[in-house]
CSV table of C-alpha atoms and ligand atoms in Angstrom, one decimal:
chain,number,residue,atom,x,y,z
A,591,MET,CA,-0.2,-0.1,-0.1
A,592,MET,CA,3.3,2.2,0.5
A,593,GLU,CA,3.4,2.1,-3.0
A,594,ASN,CA,-0.4,2.6,-4.2
A,595,GLU,CA,-0.6,6.0,-2.4
A,596,ALA,CA,2.9,6.7,-3.8
A,597,ARG,CA,1.2,6.5,-6.9
A,598,ASN,CA,-2.5,9.0,-7.1
A,599,ASN,CA,-4.5,8.9,-9.6
A,600,VAL,CA,-5.4,5.9,-11.6
A,601,SER,CA,-3.4,6.4,-14.3
A,602,ASP,CA,0.1,5.8,-12.4
A,603,ARG,CA,-1.3,3.0,-10.7
A,604,ILE,CA,-2.3,0.9,-13.7
A,605,PRO,CA,1.4,-0.9,-15.6
A,606,PRO,CA,2.0,-0.3,-18.8
A,607,GLY,CA,1.1,-2.5,-20.5
A,608,GLN,CA,-2.2,-3.4,-18.4
A,609,THR,CA,-6.3,-3.3,-19.1
A,610,LEU,CA,-8.7,-2.4,-16.1
A,611,THR,CA,-10.9,-5.1,-15.6
A,612,GLU,CA,-14.5,-5.0,-13.2
A,613,GLY,CA,-14.3,-8.4,-13.4
A,614,PHE,CA,-12.1,-11.5,-11.7
A,615,PRO,CA,-10.5,-13.6,-13.9
A,616,VAL,CA,-10.0,-17.1,-12.7
A,617,LEU,CA,-6.6,-18.5,-13.9
A,618,HIS,CA,-4.2,-21.2,-13.0
A,619,TYR,CA,-2.7,-25.2,-14.1
A,620,GLY,CA,-4.1,-27.5,-13.7
A,621,SER,CA,-7.9,-28.7,-11.6
A,622,VAL,CA,-9.0,-26.4,-8.6
A,623,PRO,CA,-9.2,-28.3,-5.1
A,624,TYR,CA,-12.3,-29.5,-3.3
A,625,TYR,CA,-12.7,-30.0,0.3
A,626,ASN,CA,-14.0,-31.9,2.4
A,627,ASP,CA,-12.3,-33.0,5.4
A,628,MET,CA,-10.3,-30.1,7.0
A,629,SER,CA,-8.4,-32.0,9.4
A,630,LYS,CA,-6.4,-33.2,6.3
A,631,TRP,CA,-5.7,-30.1,5.6
A,632,ASP,CA,-1.6,-28.4,7.1
A,633,PHE,CA,0.5,-25.7,7.0
A,634,ARG,CA,4.3,-26.9,6.5
A,635,VAL,CA,6.9,-24.3,6.8
A,636,PHE,CA,10.0,-25.6,6.4
A,637,GLY,CA,13.3,-25.2,4.2
A,638,LEU,CA,16.2,-22.8,7.0
A,639,VAL,CA,14.0,-22.7,9.5
A,640,GLU,CA,15.8,-23.5,12.4
A,641,GLU,CA,12.5,-25.6,13.3
A,642,GLU,CA,9.9,-26.5,10.8
A,643,VAL,CA,6.1,-25.6,12.2
A,644,THR,CA,2.5,-27.0,11.2
A,645,LEU,CA,-0.2,-25.4,11.4
A,646,SER,CA,-3.7,-27.4,11.5
A,647,TYR,CA,-6.7,-25.3,9.2
A,648,GLN,CA,-8.1,-24.8,12.6
A,649,ASP,CA,-4.7,-23.1,13.4
A,650,PHE,CA,-4.7,-21.2,10.8
A,651,ILE,CA,-8.2,-19.7,10.7
A,652,ALA,CA,-7.0,-19.3,14.7
A,653,LEU,CA,-5.0,-16.3,13.6
A,654,PRO,CA,-5.4,-12.8,13.8
A,655,ARG,CA,-6.3,-10.7,11.0
A,656,ARG,CA,-7.1,-7.8,9.8
A,657,GLU,CA,-8.1,-5.7,5.7
A,658,PHE,CA,-6.0,-5.1,3.3
A,659,LYS,CA,-6.7,-3.4,0.3
A,660,ASN,CA,-4.4,-3.1,-3.1
A,661,ASP,CA,-4.3,-3.5,-7.0
A,662,ILE,CA,-3.5,-6.8,-8.3
A,663,HIS,CA,-1.8,-7.0,-12.0
A,664,CYS,CA,-2.3,-10.4,-14.2
A,665,VAL,CA,1.0,-11.2,-16.2
A,666,THR,CA,-2.2,-12.1,-18.9
A,667,THR,CA,-2.7,-8.1,-19.7
A,668,TRP,CA,-5.8,-7.6,-16.6
A,669,SER,CA,-5.5,-5.4,-14.0
A,670,LYS,CA,-8.1,-4.6,-11.2
A,671,LEU,CA,-8.1,-2.1,-8.7
A,672,ASP,CA,-9.0,-1.2,-5.2
A,673,ASN,CA,-9.4,-4.9,-4.0
A,674,VAL,CA,-10.6,-5.7,-0.5
A,675,TRP,CA,-9.4,-8.8,2.2
A,676,GLU,CA,-9.4,-9.7,4.6
A,677,GLY,CA,-6.2,-11.4,5.7
A,678,VAL,CA,-2.8,-12.9,7.9
A,679,ALA,CA,-0.2,-10.9,7.9
A,680,VAL,CA,2.9,-12.9,6.9
A,681,SER,CA,4.5,-11.7,10.7
A,682,GLU,CA,1.5,-13.5,11.6
A,683,VAL,CA,3.2,-16.5,11.1
A,684,MET,CA,6.2,-15.5,10.9
A,685,LYS,CA,5.5,-14.9,14.8
A,686,ARG,CA,6.5,-19.1,15.0
A,687,VAL,CA,9.4,-19.0,12.9
A,688,LYS,CA,12.9,-18.9,12.8
A,689,LEU,CA,14.2,-18.6,10.2
A,690,LYS,CA,18.0,-19.8,9.7
A,691,PRO,CA,20.2,-16.6,9.0
A,692,GLU,CA,21.0,-18.0,5.4
A,693,ALA,CA,17.6,-17.7,4.8
A,694,LYS,CA,17.7,-15.6,1.5
A,695,TYR,CA,14.4,-16.7,-0.8
A,696,VAL,CA,11.5,-18.0,-0.3
A,697,MET,CA,9.5,-20.8,-1.8
A,698,LEU,CA,5.3,-20.9,-2.2
A,699,HIS,CA,3.8,-24.1,-1.8
A,700,ALA,CA,0.4,-24.8,-2.6
A,701,GLU,CA,-1.9,-28.0,-4.2
A,702,HIS,CA,-1.0,-30.4,-6.7
A,703,GLY,CA,2.6,-29.4,-6.3
A,704,TRP,CA,2.1,-25.8,-8.0
A,705,THR,CA,5.1,-23.8,-6.4
A,706,THR,CA,6.4,-20.0,-7.0
A,707,ASN,CA,9.5,-18.3,-5.7
A,708,LEU,CA,10.1,-15.6,-4.4
A,709,PRO,CA,12.9,-13.0,-2.8
A,710,LEU,CA,12.6,-13.5,1.6
A,711,ASP,CA,12.5,-9.4,1.2
A,712,ASP,CA,9.1,-9.1,-0.9
A,713,PHE,CA,7.4,-11.9,1.6
A,714,LEU,CA,8.5,-10.0,4.5
A,715,ARG,CA,6.7,-7.2,3.0
A,716,ASP,CA,4.2,-5.0,5.4
A,717,THR,CA,2.2,-5.2,1.8
A,718,SER,CA,2.2,-9.2,1.4
A,719,PHE,CA,-0.1,-11.7,2.9
A,720,PHE,CA,-2.1,-14.3,3.4
A,721,GLY,CA,-5.9,-13.9,1.9
A,722,LEU,CA,-9.1,-15.8,3.5
A,723,LYS,CA,-11.8,-13.4,1.6
A,724,HIS,CA,-11.9,-10.6,-1.6
A,725,ASN,CA,-14.4,-8.2,-1.5
A,726,GLY,CA,-16.2,-9.2,1.6
A,727,GLN,CA,-16.3,-13.0,0.5
A,728,LEU,CA,-15.3,-16.0,0.9
A,729,LEU,CA,-12.7,-17.2,-1.9
A,730,SER,CA,-14.7,-19.1,-3.4
A,731,PRO,CA,-12.4,-22.4,-5.0
A,732,GLU,CA,-11.8,-20.7,-8.0
A,733,HIS,CA,-9.8,-17.7,-6.4
A,734,GLY,CA,-7.6,-20.4,-3.7
A,735,TYR,CA,-10.2,-21.3,-0.5
A,736,PRO,CA,-9.4,-21.8,1.4
A,737,VAL,CA,-6.3,-20.4,2.1
A,738,ARG,CA,-4.0,-18.2,-1.4
A,739,ALA,CA,-0.9,-16.3,-0.4
A,740,VAL,CA,-1.5,-12.6,-2.2
A,741,VAL,CA,1.4,-10.5,-3.1
A,742,PRO,CA,0.6,-7.1,-4.8
A,743,HIS,CA,3.4,-5.7,-5.3
A,744,LEU,CA,4.2,-8.6,-8.2
A,745,TYR,CA,2.5,-9.7,-11.1
A,746,PHE,CA,0.1,-11.9,-9.8
A,747,TRP,CA,1.0,-15.8,-10.2
A,748,LYS,CA,3.2,-14.6,-7.8
A,749,SER,CA,0.1,-15.1,-4.8
A,750,ALA,CA,0.0,-18.4,-5.1
A,751,LYS,CA,-3.5,-20.3,-4.4
A,752,TRP,CA,-4.7,-23.5,-2.7
A,753,ILE,CA,-1.0,-22.2,-0.3
A,754,ARG,CA,-0.2,-25.2,1.6
A,755,GLY,CA,3.8,-24.4,2.6
A,756,LEU,CA,6.3,-21.9,2.7
A,757,GLU,CA,9.7,-23.6,1.7
A,758,PHE,CA,13.0,-20.9,2.8
A,759,MET,CA,16.1,-20.8,0.7
A,760,ALA,CA,19.9,-19.3,0.8
A,761,LYS,CA,18.9,-19.4,-3.2
A,762,ASP,CA,16.2,-18.4,-5.6
A,763,LYS,CA,15.3,-21.1,-7.4
A,764,PRO,CA,12.4,-21.3,-10.3
A,765,GLY,CA,8.5,-22.8,-9.1
A,766,PHE,CA,5.8,-23.9,-12.1
A,767,TRP,CA,5.5,-21.0,-14.0
A,768,GLU,CA,9.1,-19.6,-14.4
A,769,ARG,CA,10.8,-22.9,-15.5
A,770,ASN,CA,8.3,-22.1,-18.8
A,771,GLY,CA,8.9,-19.0,-19.3
A,772,TYR,CA,7.5,-16.4,-16.1
A,773,HIS,CA,10.1,-13.8,-15.3
A,774,MET,CA,12.1,-14.6,-11.2
A,775,TYR,CA,10.7,-12.3,-10.1
A,776,GLY,CA,8.4,-9.9,-12.3
A,777,ASP,CA,7.2,-6.3,-11.4
A,778,PRO,CA,5.0,-5.5,-13.6
A,779,PHE,CA,5.9,-0.8,-13.3
A,780,LYS,CA,9.1,-3.0,-15.3
A,781,GLU,CA,7.2,-5.7,-17.5
A,782,GLN,CA,8.5,-7.6,-15.9
A,783,ARG,CA,6.9,-10.7,-17.6
A,784,TYR,CA,9.1,-13.9,-19.2
A,785,ASP,CA,12.3,-14.2,-18.8
A,786,PHE,CA,12.9,-16.6,-22.4
A,787,ASP,CA,16.3,-17.2,-23.0
B,948,MTE,N1,-1.8,-23.0,-7.1
B,948,MTE,C1,-1.5,-21.6,-8.2
B,948,MTE,N2,-1.5,-20.4,-7.7
B,948,MTE,C2,-1.6,-20.0,-9.0
B,948,MTE,C3,-1.8,-20.8,-9.8
B,948,MTE,C4,-1.7,-21.7,-9.8
B,948,MTE,O1,-1.6,-22.4,-11.3
B,948,MTE,N3,-1.9,-22.9,-9.2
B,948,MTE,N4,-2.1,-19.0,-11.5
B,948,MTE,C5,-0.8,-18.4,-10.8
B,948,MTE,C6,-2.0,-17.0,-11.7
B,948,MTE,S1,-0.7,-17.2,-14.1
B,948,MTE,C7,-2.7,-16.2,-11.7
B,948,MTE,S2,-3.3,-15.1,-13.0
B,948,MTE,C8,-3.4,-16.1,-10.1
B,948,MTE,C9,-5.0,-16.1,-11.1
B,948,MTE,O2,-5.5,-15.6,-9.7
B,948,MTE,P1,-7.3,-15.5,-10.0
B,948,MTE,O3,-7.7,-16.8,-11.0
B,948,MTE,O4,-7.6,-15.4,-8.7
B,948,MTE,O5,-7.2,-14.5,-10.4
B,948,MTE,O6,-3.1,-16.6,-9.4
B,948,MTE,C10,-2.0,-17.8,-9.6
B,948,MTE,N5,-2.0,-18.5,-8.7
B,949,MO,MO1,-1.1,-14.9,-14.4
């Protein structure tokens, strides 16, 4: 939100090559997971941590929540402004985690082995969070129920739906779309869309 405040008028908030949408398109690889037994759901924090942490669904939804407002920018060129979310700040989860000093990157792990990578500092920004509701509604299965990451300052593919874990790493490593030609970082204002070389 710091960045959005610096960009006051709407045109400054739309990155180059993007078009506004009022809808909320659904984009992902693979099938939508449907859950009927949340006792099998867990959230695992592993990799370069002093101790692995596993949160149950009950643990996760009991974490303190707050409201977040942001703009989202999909690499396929749509942007959606003024999203209002209810979510858990990354710092709430990180209070329960002790990182090893070598940790510099994080891989977000989602259902079906889907992953996306980002630098630790980007993940730890106070604008990054775990979203549970969007514009007043519980996330639909298509948009990531029960929990999705939201990292609004990067293209929206970094915002893992159906997130199930965090892996802290010393070095950057490509996630699913990054292995398939998407940019390792993905700054929408620099149009870091694809990285084919
Ligand atoms: N688990 C998972 N998360 C994902 C994806 C995916 O394929 N799997 N696709 C990403 C992409 S490319 C985009 S643009 C956004 C789309 O989110 P939406 O469907 O809620 O608009 O989810 C991201 N998160
Ligand atoms: Mo995307």
